[in-house]
Amino acid sequence: MTSTRPLHLAAELAPGHGRAAPGPDTAARTVALARLAEAAGLDFLTHDDSFARPGLDALAVLARVAPETRSVGLVPTVTTTHTEPFHVQAAVATLDWVSRGRAGWRIDVSPTGAEARLFGRRPAPPTAELWQEAGEVAEVSRKLWDSWEDDAEIRDAATGRFVDRRKLHHVNFQGATFSVKGPSIVPRPPQGNPVTVVDATRPAARETAAHHADVALIAAATAEEAAALRAELHRGARAHGRDPGQLRVLLSLTVDPDAYEGGPGALAGLIADWHAGGAVDGFHLVPVVPERDLERFAAVTVPLLAGRGLFRTSYEGTTLRDHLGLERPESQYAAGARVRTGAGA
Amino acid sequence: MSTREPRKRIHLAAHFPGVNSTTVWADPRSGSQIDFSSFEHLARTAERGLFDFFFLAEGLRLREHAGRIHDLDVVGRPESITVLNALAAVTDRLGLAATVNATFNEPYELARRLASLDHLSAGRAAWNVVTSSDAFTGENFRRGGYLDRADRYTRAAEFLATARELWDSWTPEGTPKPFAHSGPQFRIDGEFTVPRSPQGHPVVIQAGDSPEGREFAASGADIVFTRHSTLEAGREFYADVKGRLARHGREPGDLKIMPGVTYVLGDTDADARERAAEIRAQQVSPQNAILALEQIWGRDLSGHDPDGPLPDVDPDPDSTLVQGRVRVADPVGTARKWRALSEAKGLSIRQTVIEATGRQSFVGSPETVAAALEEFVATDAADGFILVPHLTPGGLDDFVDRVVPLLQERGVFRTEYTGTTLRSHLGLPSPYERVEKA
Ligand SMILES: Cc1cc2nc3c(=O)[nH]c(=O)nc-3n(C[C@H](O)[C@H](O)[C@H](O)COP(=O)(O)O)c2cc1C
């Protein structure tokens, strides 16, 4: 039995918990891993982050990796609880510019009191509220990415205008905990909207994933459980007026391929079976030791899948949206450009 | 010339010509202000020229004029720290300086981002600390615009002090120690996530001009980025700021003064002057001339002919026409000066604006420009320059090809990088040596 849907594969780059604190070798280490993943044709790499454990800023690390890779998608974790939505969206848009259309972001929240005390602005609200706010940050980010229409820059010497201001939009976003006027300071990024990933392995994040994610990560013990979760996310997406065909659901696999029963070859079998059964759109490998596990995955598991015609042997497109088969969205302001001009809009 | 003392070395930086009214976009050679390739080209050129650092400005709200988004100049830029992290991959020694506002950020997050850049660039990070109190920009942020103008440097100083506490919170052996900061602006505690970075503290740049701004620079900045780019004004500023250092227990060499300057090269001085006039005409389009006038007058002057005479009315001192940009300090006085200039030389609006604003700082053959740069530094009008080219991305090419070799021949500019960190290029001590010395 073969699947008609393309298989998507991704992997996590951050060293697991309790690993040595990162230092001067972070850049070289991460570039080496990213190239390994790129040689295997993976869709994207995630890089975990939080303010609560040792590590460099993940978006910074992947910006450093971008010029040294060509195709693989780059998806840092970005937290939305104590950060400024306006800065966050500008940084993600910039990652898309420096990677020429390969950026995503995995939205996360900062639920602990310890994290709140690093900022001293407000105590940590209940997790459900934080995910609601994360959803608002995703929404305002899309508005800001869209706030420059693709053809806003005109360089019209005759009238002396560099931009057509009718194609720049105030977003006037009013959320529960913040508001943003806009427009963004960054022109619309190459993908239009960089890819939004939500780790929906935690139930608290599931609603935000259904509403805002282009890629949702799930955890499941059986193919049936995974299929049910995927169906639930699709229902949620539909309830928010979204096309479920524009939502990819990837199963997170925390494994050491060698320790996996039967080894990295058997892992390929599992991936092929679950995917063929329609349980998920792909897999997100969370290695125990990235250097060792990602190498085994790339060297053994992926070639087996490619050899069976289930996975790409080379990249066909150039952007992360291309790899994931997701459309490049039009700016939400494009149609109404004429009435939404100027500051008074 | 006397050879008794070794000549003062010049420091050079490259300002990316993006969102800036001096950036010429209506020229066939003008490239993208946002594609990474433009940043890469300029940074690689600066590194080929052995520059100290590459500099990015910041603006957190698009400028508006009469309630509408300003559309005549280049607009749109990347987020600075992110693009510098990418540039760290395509350069080796060049310092990487980001302008980041202390009003609309929090110390923990920004200290972490700057320390990350310092790690990922192996010791090349710099932070240009700017402040803002303006509610217009605040509309893009959680905190809004409630900061009093008087508080902008209070917050910036405590912000910087807090950032330094965070950068110092790991032992040199790589163990994090808990920190706690309690002050009027910030009450925070916990553990920093980033080990001590190669430079210890990124290089700190300051770019405000008020007495408070100068005092802030004297108390703790490594570089001042100033607009005082004439010989006279430069010497005065230099003496004032260096004179403030002793009170903070610092030596004159601990703070470098670098004016932002523009330049035009030609085969001969006459040729360069001709090119300079052409560039000024490109920079001040008829529409831009009216706009420049409106920024002084604070009034709608769209009915005026750019090729006609200046308006008769006086400026409106309370105007809110211009948003997102500092308004000239004395509009009435400036208007009077412009009128006098126009009458004395018989100049139209556009010609007056060309004459009165943004004249290029250094115009001449490569020999002339090299000699003038050396004179500035030798006579204590500057320690170096932040060069602002007028073209993206090729605007620095001719300077690196033609002026840098002459500065090297004169013995006032490095012929190779001798260190790997930005601190080493600038001859600045490590922050830990400074502490031990004190
Ligand atoms: C040469 C120069 C460059 C500056 N660049 C920026 C900039 O890129 N972004 C910004 O927000 N402010 C910039 N500023 C503004 C100031 O840094 C400063 O925050 C503001 O002028 C208020 O301080 P002051 O009253 O001491 O001048 C610049 C100022 C100068 C003199």
Short mmCIF file of N, CA and C in Angstrom, two decimals, chain A residues 21-24 26-27 49-61 63-64 66-68 80-88 90-91 94-95 97-98 100 114 117-122 133 137 148 153 155-163 165 168-170 177-187 342-344, chain B residues 25-27 30-37 40 58-62 64-65 67-83 85-90 104-106 108-109 112-113 115-117 119-121 139-143 170 174 179 186-195 198 285 287-288:
data_model
loop_
_atom_site.label_atom_id
_atom_site.label_comp_id
_atom_site.label_asym_id
_atom_site.label_seq_id
_atom_site.Cartn_x
_atom_site.Cartn_y
_atom_site.Cartn_z
N ALA A 21 26.37 23.16 28.78
CA ALA A 21 25.95 24.51 28.42
C ALA A 21 26.60 24.91 27.10
N PRO A 22 25.85 25.61 26.26
CA PRO A 22 26.37 25.99 24.96
C PRO A 22 27.40 27.09 25.10
N GLY A 23 28.30 27.14 24.19
CA GLY A 23 29.33 28.16 24.25
C GLY A 23 29.80 28.49 22.87
N PRO A 24 31.10 28.76 22.74
CA PRO A 24 31.64 29.24 21.48
C PRO A 24 31.50 28.24 20.32
N THR A 26 28.86 26.58 19.53
CA THR A 26 27.46 26.40 19.13
C THR A 26 27.27 26.55 17.62
N ALA A 27 27.90 27.58 17.04
CA ALA A 27 27.69 27.84 15.62
C ALA A 27 28.18 26.65 14.79
N ASP A 49 13.84 26.39 22.68
CA ASP A 49 14.33 27.54 23.43
C ASP A 49 13.39 27.83 24.58
N SER A 50 13.94 28.41 25.62
CA SER A 50 13.12 29.00 26.68
C SER A 50 14.04 29.90 27.49
N PHE A 51 13.42 30.76 28.31
CA PHE A 51 14.24 31.63 29.16
C PHE A 51 14.66 30.89 30.43
N ALA A 52 14.28 29.62 30.53
CA ALA A 52 14.45 28.94 31.81
C ALA A 52 15.58 27.92 31.84
N ARG A 53 16.30 27.77 30.74
CA ARG A 53 17.39 26.80 30.81
C ARG A 53 18.54 27.26 29.93
N PRO A 54 19.75 26.79 30.22
CA PRO A 54 20.92 27.29 29.49
C PRO A 54 20.78 27.13 27.98
N GLY A 55 21.20 28.13 27.24
CA GLY A 55 21.16 28.04 25.79
C GLY A 55 21.16 29.42 25.19
N LEU A 56 21.70 29.51 23.98
CA LEU A 56 21.65 30.77 23.25
C LEU A 56 20.25 30.96 22.69
N ASP A 57 19.95 32.17 22.30
CA ASP A 57 18.69 32.48 21.66
C ASP A 57 18.55 31.65 20.38
N ALA A 58 17.48 30.85 20.29
CA ALA A 58 17.36 29.89 19.19
C ALA A 58 17.22 30.57 17.83
N LEU A 59 16.49 31.67 17.77
CA LEU A 59 16.32 32.34 16.49
C LEU A 59 17.67 32.89 16.01
N ALA A 60 18.48 33.34 16.95
CA ALA A 60 19.82 33.81 16.60
C ALA A 60 20.66 32.67 16.03
N VAL A 61 20.59 31.51 16.67
CA VAL A 61 21.39 30.37 16.21
C VAL A 61 21.00 29.99 14.78
N ALA A 63 19.54 31.94 12.55
CA ALA A 63 19.95 33.00 11.61
C ALA A 63 21.42 32.82 11.25
N ARG A 64 22.22 32.40 12.21
CA ARG A 64 23.64 32.14 11.98
C ARG A 64 23.83 30.96 11.02
N ALA A 66 21.60 30.04 8.67
CA ALA A 66 20.92 30.25 7.38
C ALA A 66 21.87 30.40 6.20
N PRO A 67 22.88 31.30 6.26
CA PRO A 67 23.72 31.46 5.07
C PRO A 67 24.59 30.24 4.77
N GLU A 68 24.72 29.33 5.72
CA GLU A 68 25.56 28.15 5.50
C GLU A 68 24.73 26.93 5.07
N THR A 80 6.07 33.80 23.57
CA THR A 80 5.19 34.96 23.37
C THR A 80 4.71 35.59 24.68
N THR A 81 5.13 35.05 25.82
CA THR A 81 4.57 35.53 27.09
C THR A 81 5.21 36.82 27.57
N HIS A 82 6.53 36.89 27.53
CA HIS A 82 7.22 38.07 28.06
C HIS A 82 7.89 38.89 26.97
N THR A 83 7.69 38.52 25.73
CA THR A 83 8.33 39.22 24.62
C THR A 83 7.35 40.22 24.00
N GLU A 84 7.88 41.09 23.15
CA GLU A 84 7.05 42.07 22.46
C GLU A 84 6.59 41.49 21.12
N PRO A 85 5.29 41.38 20.89
CA PRO A 85 4.82 40.83 19.61
C PRO A 85 5.44 41.54 18.41
N PHE A 86 5.60 42.84 18.50
CA PHE A 86 6.13 43.59 17.35
C PHE A 86 7.57 43.18 17.04
N HIS A 87 8.39 43.02 18.08
CA HIS A 87 9.78 42.59 17.86
C HIS A 87 9.83 41.14 17.34
N VAL A 88 8.99 40.30 17.94
CA VAL A 88 9.00 38.88 17.59
C VAL A 88 8.68 38.68 16.10
N ALA A 90 8.99 40.81 13.72
CA ALA A 90 10.05 41.38 12.89
C ALA A 90 11.24 40.43 12.80
N ALA A 91 11.56 39.78 13.92
CA ALA A 91 12.69 38.85 13.92
C ALA A 91 12.39 37.63 13.04
N THR A 94 12.58 38.59 9.50
CA THR A 94 13.98 38.76 9.10
C THR A 94 14.66 37.41 8.89
N LEU A 95 14.32 36.43 9.73
CA LEU A 95 14.87 35.08 9.50
C LEU A 95 14.42 34.58 8.13
N TRP A 97 13.85 36.50 5.53
CA TRP A 97 14.65 37.23 4.54
C TRP A 97 16.06 36.66 4.44
N VAL A 98 16.72 36.42 5.58
CA VAL A 98 18.13 35.97 5.51
C VAL A 98 18.23 34.53 5.03
N ARG A 100 16.13 33.33 2.76
CA ARG A 100 15.47 33.38 1.45
C ARG A 100 14.25 32.45 1.39
N ALA A 114 9.28 31.49 37.77
CA ALA A 114 10.71 31.81 37.64
C ALA A 114 10.94 32.62 36.37
N ARG A 117 9.75 36.20 36.80
CA ARG A 117 10.64 37.05 37.61
C ARG A 117 11.86 37.53 36.83
N LEU A 118 12.20 36.87 35.71
CA LEU A 118 13.30 37.35 34.87
C LEU A 118 12.93 38.66 34.18
N PHE A 119 11.63 38.89 34.07
CA PHE A 119 11.15 40.11 33.39
C PHE A 119 10.55 41.11 34.37
N GLY A 120 9.90 40.60 35.41
CA GLY A 120 9.36 41.48 36.44
C GLY A 120 8.25 42.38 35.95
N ARG A 121 7.59 42.02 34.86
CA ARG A 121 6.53 42.89 34.34
C ARG A 121 5.16 42.47 34.84
N ARG A 122 4.96 41.15 34.97
CA ARG A 122 3.67 40.65 35.44
C ARG A 122 3.87 39.22 35.90
N GLU A 133 -3.13 34.08 24.57
CA GLU A 133 -2.31 35.23 24.17
C GLU A 133 -1.37 34.83 23.02
N VAL A 137 -0.78 36.60 19.47
CA VAL A 137 0.53 36.99 18.91
C VAL A 137 0.67 36.42 17.50
N TRP A 148 2.54 45.02 4.76
CA TRP A 148 3.14 45.48 3.51
C TRP A 148 2.62 44.54 2.43
N GLU A 153 6.47 48.32 -2.69
CA GLU A 153 7.64 49.11 -3.11
C GLU A 153 7.53 49.39 -4.61
N ARG A 155 9.27 52.46 -6.26
CA ARG A 155 10.39 53.24 -6.80
C ARG A 155 9.96 54.04 -8.03
N ASP A 156 8.98 54.88 -7.87
CA ASP A 156 8.45 55.63 -9.00
C ASP A 156 9.11 57.00 -9.07
N ALA A 157 10.10 57.11 -9.94
CA ALA A 157 10.88 58.35 -10.02
C ALA A 157 10.02 59.54 -10.45
N ALA A 158 9.02 59.26 -11.29
CA ALA A 158 8.20 60.36 -11.81
C ALA A 158 7.49 61.12 -10.69
N THR A 159 6.98 60.37 -9.70
CA THR A 159 6.26 61.04 -8.60
C THR A 159 7.13 61.15 -7.35
N GLY A 160 8.36 60.66 -7.41
CA GLY A 160 9.26 60.74 -6.27
C GLY A 160 8.92 59.78 -5.15
N ARG A 161 8.03 58.81 -5.42
CA ARG A 161 7.59 57.92 -4.34
C ARG A 161 8.33 56.59 -4.37
N PHE A 162 8.86 56.21 -3.21
CA PHE A 162 9.53 54.91 -3.08
C PHE A 162 8.52 53.80 -2.86
N VAL A 163 7.50 54.10 -2.04
CA VAL A 163 6.44 53.11 -1.79
C VAL A 163 5.08 53.69 -2.17
N ARG A 165 1.84 54.16 -0.61
CA ARG A 165 1.38 54.07 0.77
C ARG A 165 0.01 53.43 0.89
N LEU A 168 0.52 49.95 2.25
CA LEU A 168 1.04 49.78 3.61
C LEU A 168 -0.13 50.00 4.56
N HIS A 169 -0.28 49.12 5.56
CA HIS A 169 -1.51 49.16 6.36
C HIS A 169 -1.25 49.19 7.85
N HIS A 170 -1.94 50.10 8.52
CA HIS A 170 -1.99 50.01 9.97
C HIS A 170 -2.79 48.77 10.32
N THR A 177 -4.20 41.55 26.05
CA THR A 177 -3.09 42.01 26.90
C THR A 177 -2.17 43.01 26.19
N PHE A 178 -2.41 43.26 24.92
CA PHE A 178 -1.52 44.19 24.21
C PHE A 178 -2.24 44.74 22.98
N SER A 179 -1.72 45.83 22.45
CA SER A 179 -2.24 46.34 21.19
C SER A 179 -1.06 46.76 20.31
N VAL A 180 -1.26 46.70 19.01
CA VAL A 180 -0.20 47.06 18.07
C VAL A 180 -0.80 47.89 16.94
N LYS A 181 -0.17 49.00 16.64
CA LYS A 181 -0.67 49.90 15.60
C LYS A 181 -0.22 49.47 14.19
N GLY A 182 1.08 49.14 14.02
CA GLY A 182 1.59 48.80 12.70
C GLY A 182 1.80 50.03 11.84
N PRO A 183 2.16 49.87 10.56
CA PRO A 183 2.54 48.59 9.95
C PRO A 183 3.88 48.08 10.48
N SER A 184 4.28 46.92 10.00
CA SER A 184 5.59 46.39 10.37
C SER A 184 6.68 47.30 9.82
N ILE A 185 7.87 47.20 10.39
CA ILE A 185 9.02 47.90 9.82
C ILE A 185 9.70 47.05 8.75
N VAL A 186 9.32 45.77 8.66
CA VAL A 186 9.97 44.84 7.72
C VAL A 186 9.05 44.59 6.53
N PRO A 187 9.54 44.75 5.31
CA PRO A 187 8.69 44.42 4.15
C PRO A 187 8.23 42.95 4.19
N GLY A 342 -3.63 55.27 4.74
CA GLY A 342 -3.31 56.34 5.68
C GLY A 342 -3.49 55.97 7.13
N ALA A 343 -3.23 56.95 8.00
CA ALA A 343 -3.20 56.72 9.43
C ALA A 343 -4.61 56.53 10.00
N GLY A 344 -5.58 57.11 9.36
CA GLY A 344 -6.91 57.07 9.93
C GLY A 344 -7.60 55.72 9.80
N TRP B 25 17.61 56.17 -4.14
CA TRP B 25 17.00 54.94 -4.66
C TRP B 25 16.65 55.03 -6.15
N ALA B 26 16.59 56.26 -6.66
CA ALA B 26 16.20 56.40 -8.07
C ALA B 26 17.44 56.42 -8.95
N ASP B 27 18.33 55.48 -8.73
CA ASP B 27 19.56 55.39 -9.51
C ASP B 27 19.62 53.95 -9.98
N SER B 30 21.07 51.40 -7.72
CA SER B 30 20.54 51.22 -6.38
C SER B 30 19.85 49.87 -6.25
N GLY B 31 20.33 49.05 -5.30
CA GLY B 31 19.78 47.70 -5.13
C GLY B 31 18.80 47.63 -3.97
N SER B 32 18.46 46.40 -3.61
CA SER B 32 17.45 46.17 -2.57
C SER B 32 17.95 46.63 -1.20
N GLN B 33 17.04 47.21 -0.41
CA GLN B 33 17.36 47.60 0.96
C GLN B 33 17.03 46.47 1.93
N ILE B 34 16.54 45.33 1.43
CA ILE B 34 16.07 44.28 2.34
C ILE B 34 16.64 42.89 2.00
N ASP B 35 16.99 42.64 0.73
CA ASP B 35 17.56 41.32 0.40
C ASP B 35 18.85 41.10 1.17
N PHE B 36 19.04 39.88 1.63
CA PHE B 36 20.26 39.59 2.40
C PHE B 36 21.51 39.86 1.57
N SER B 37 21.41 39.67 0.26
CA SER B 37 22.60 39.87 -0.58
C SER B 37 23.13 41.30 -0.46
N GLU B 40 25.08 41.41 2.75
CA GLU B 40 26.29 40.62 2.58
C GLU B 40 27.33 41.40 1.77
N GLU B 58 18.05 51.76 13.60
CA GLU B 58 16.76 51.17 13.93
C GLU B 58 15.67 52.24 13.92
N GLY B 59 14.50 51.88 13.51
CA GLY B 59 13.33 52.75 13.62
C GLY B 59 12.14 51.85 13.83
N LEU B 60 11.40 52.03 14.90
CA LEU B 60 10.38 51.04 15.30
C LEU B 60 8.96 51.43 14.89
N ARG B 61 8.86 52.52 14.18
CA ARG B 61 7.56 52.86 13.58
C ARG B 61 7.84 53.60 12.29
N LEU B 62 7.12 53.25 11.24
CA LEU B 62 7.33 53.96 9.98
C LEU B 62 6.97 55.43 10.17
N GLU B 64 5.60 59.14 9.72
CA GLU B 64 4.37 59.66 9.12
C GLU B 64 4.49 61.16 8.97
N HIS B 65 3.78 61.63 7.98
CA HIS B 65 3.79 63.06 7.68
C HIS B 65 2.34 63.45 7.40
N GLY B 67 -0.18 62.74 9.08
CA GLY B 67 -1.06 61.61 9.33
C GLY B 67 -1.00 60.51 8.29
N ARG B 68 -0.04 60.62 7.38
CA ARG B 68 0.07 59.56 6.36
C ARG B 68 1.49 59.02 6.32
N ILE B 69 1.63 57.75 5.95
CA ILE B 69 2.96 57.15 5.94
C ILE B 69 3.83 57.84 4.91
N HIS B 70 5.02 58.21 5.37
CA HIS B 70 5.96 58.92 4.51
C HIS B 70 6.40 58.01 3.36
N ASP B 71 6.29 58.49 2.14
CA ASP B 71 6.52 57.58 1.00
C ASP B 71 7.65 58.00 0.07
N LEU B 72 8.40 59.03 0.43
CA LEU B 72 9.40 59.54 -0.53
C LEU B 72 10.80 58.93 -0.37
N ASP B 73 11.08 58.38 0.81
CA ASP B 73 12.42 57.82 1.04
C ASP B 73 12.36 56.30 1.15
N VAL B 74 13.55 55.71 1.10
CA VAL B 74 13.64 54.26 1.30
C VAL B 74 13.02 53.92 2.64
N VAL B 75 12.22 52.86 2.66
CA VAL B 75 11.59 52.42 3.89
C VAL B 75 11.58 50.89 3.90
N GLY B 76 11.60 50.31 5.11
CA GLY B 76 11.61 48.86 5.24
C GLY B 76 13.01 48.36 5.53
N ARG B 77 13.14 47.67 6.66
CA ARG B 77 14.46 47.15 7.02
C ARG B 77 14.27 45.88 7.84
N PRO B 78 15.32 45.08 7.94
CA PRO B 78 15.21 43.87 8.74
C PRO B 78 15.39 44.20 10.22
N GLU B 79 15.09 43.23 11.07
CA GLU B 79 15.37 43.36 12.50
C GLU B 79 16.89 43.16 12.66
N SER B 80 17.52 44.13 13.34
CA SER B 80 18.99 44.22 13.29
C SER B 80 19.74 42.99 13.79
N ILE B 81 19.41 42.54 14.99
CA ILE B 81 20.24 41.48 15.58
C ILE B 81 20.15 40.20 14.74
N THR B 82 18.99 39.94 14.17
CA THR B 82 18.82 38.73 13.36
C THR B 82 19.70 38.80 12.10
N VAL B 83 19.69 39.94 11.45
CA VAL B 83 20.49 40.03 10.21
C VAL B 83 21.99 40.01 10.56
N ASN B 85 23.35 38.27 13.01
CA ASN B 85 23.71 36.87 13.24
C ASN B 85 23.97 36.15 11.92
N ALA B 86 23.17 36.48 10.91
CA ALA B 86 23.40 35.87 9.59
C ALA B 86 24.71 36.39 9.00
N LEU B 87 25.00 37.68 9.18
CA LEU B 87 26.25 38.22 8.64
C LEU B 87 27.47 37.62 9.34
N ALA B 88 27.29 37.17 10.57
CA ALA B 88 28.41 36.53 11.27
C ALA B 88 28.88 35.29 10.51
N ALA B 89 27.98 34.70 9.72
CA ALA B 89 28.34 33.50 8.96
C ALA B 89 29.16 33.82 7.72
N VAL B 90 29.06 35.04 7.22
CA VAL B 90 29.74 35.36 5.95
C VAL B 90 30.88 36.36 6.14
N PHE B 104 11.89 50.20 24.59
CA PHE B 104 10.92 49.21 24.16
C PHE B 104 11.46 47.79 24.20
N ASN B 105 12.42 47.55 25.11
CA ASN B 105 12.93 46.21 25.32
C ASN B 105 13.10 45.98 26.82
N GLU B 106 13.35 44.72 27.20
CA GLU B 106 13.59 44.37 28.60
C GLU B 106 15.00 43.81 28.73
N TYR B 108 16.55 41.44 30.41
CA TYR B 108 16.88 40.02 30.37
C TYR B 108 16.92 39.51 28.93
N GLU B 109 15.89 39.85 28.17
CA GLU B 109 15.81 39.33 26.81
C GLU B 109 16.90 39.94 25.92
N ARG B 112 20.38 38.75 26.62
CA ARG B 112 20.53 37.39 26.11
C ARG B 112 20.75 37.40 24.60
N ARG B 113 20.01 38.23 23.90
CA ARG B 113 20.17 38.29 22.44
C ARG B 113 21.55 38.84 22.07
N ALA B 115 24.31 38.73 23.96
CA ALA B 115 25.32 37.74 24.32
C ALA B 115 25.33 36.59 23.30
N SER B 116 24.15 36.25 22.79
CA SER B 116 24.08 35.20 21.76
C SER B 116 24.82 35.65 20.51
N LEU B 117 24.61 36.90 20.10
CA LEU B 117 25.32 37.42 18.93
C LEU B 117 26.83 37.42 19.17
N HIS B 119 28.52 35.35 21.04
CA HIS B 119 28.98 33.96 20.90
C HIS B 119 29.02 33.55 19.43
N LEU B 120 27.92 33.82 18.72
CA LEU B 120 27.79 33.30 17.36
C LEU B 120 28.73 34.00 16.38
N SER B 121 29.24 35.18 16.78
CA SER B 121 30.19 35.90 15.92
C SER B 121 31.61 35.81 16.49
N GLU B 139 3.00 53.07 20.42
CA GLU B 139 1.76 52.40 19.99
C GLU B 139 1.99 51.03 19.38
N ASN B 140 3.25 50.68 19.11
CA ASN B 140 3.53 49.33 18.61
C ASN B 140 3.89 48.35 19.73
N PHE B 141 3.90 48.83 20.99
CA PHE B 141 4.45 47.99 22.06
C PHE B 141 3.54 47.84 23.27
N ARG B 142 3.77 46.73 23.97
CA ARG B 142 3.02 46.45 25.19
C ARG B 142 3.11 47.62 26.16
N ARG B 143 4.32 48.17 26.30
CA ARG B 143 4.49 49.16 27.35
C ARG B 143 3.91 50.52 26.96
N TRP B 170 27.83 34.63 34.95
CA TRP B 170 28.47 33.31 34.86
C TRP B 170 29.93 33.46 35.26
N GLY B 174 32.42 28.83 33.62
CA GLY B 174 31.22 28.31 32.97
C GLY B 174 30.13 27.85 33.91
N PHE B 179 21.29 35.78 39.84
CA PHE B 179 21.41 37.23 39.92
C PHE B 179 20.12 37.80 40.53
N PHE B 186 13.78 48.33 37.18
CA PHE B 186 13.68 46.87 36.99
C PHE B 186 13.86 46.15 38.33
N ARG B 187 13.00 45.20 38.60
CA ARG B 187 13.16 44.31 39.75
C ARG B 187 13.06 42.89 39.21
N ILE B 188 14.22 42.30 39.02
CA ILE B 188 14.23 40.98 38.38
C ILE B 188 15.24 40.07 39.10
N ASP B 189 14.99 38.78 39.04
CA ASP B 189 15.97 37.84 39.58
C ASP B 189 15.83 36.49 38.90
N GLY B 190 16.87 35.68 39.03
CA GLY B 190 16.85 34.36 38.43
C GLY B 190 18.23 33.95 37.98
N GLU B 191 18.28 33.27 36.86
CA GLU B 191 19.56 32.79 36.33
C GLU B 191 19.62 33.15 34.85
N PHE B 192 20.77 33.65 34.40
CA PHE B 192 20.96 34.00 32.99
C PHE B 192 21.24 32.73 32.22
N THR B 193 20.76 32.63 30.97
CA THR B 193 20.92 31.34 30.27
C THR B 193 22.18 31.28 29.41
N VAL B 194 22.91 32.38 29.31
CA VAL B 194 24.03 32.39 28.35
C VAL B 194 25.37 32.52 29.08
N PRO B 195 26.30 31.61 28.81
CA PRO B 195 27.63 31.70 29.42
C PRO B 195 28.32 33.00 29.01
N PRO B 198 32.56 35.83 24.35
CA PRO B 198 33.98 36.11 24.06
C PRO B 198 34.45 37.50 24.48
N SER B 285 14.61 65.34 -4.23
CA SER B 285 13.67 65.42 -5.35
C SER B 285 12.77 66.64 -5.10
N GLN B 287 9.66 66.67 -4.68
CA GLN B 287 8.72 66.31 -3.61
C GLN B 287 9.41 66.35 -2.25
N ASN B 288 10.68 65.88 -2.22
CA ASN B 288 11.42 65.88 -0.97
C ASN B 288 11.73 67.30 -0.51
#
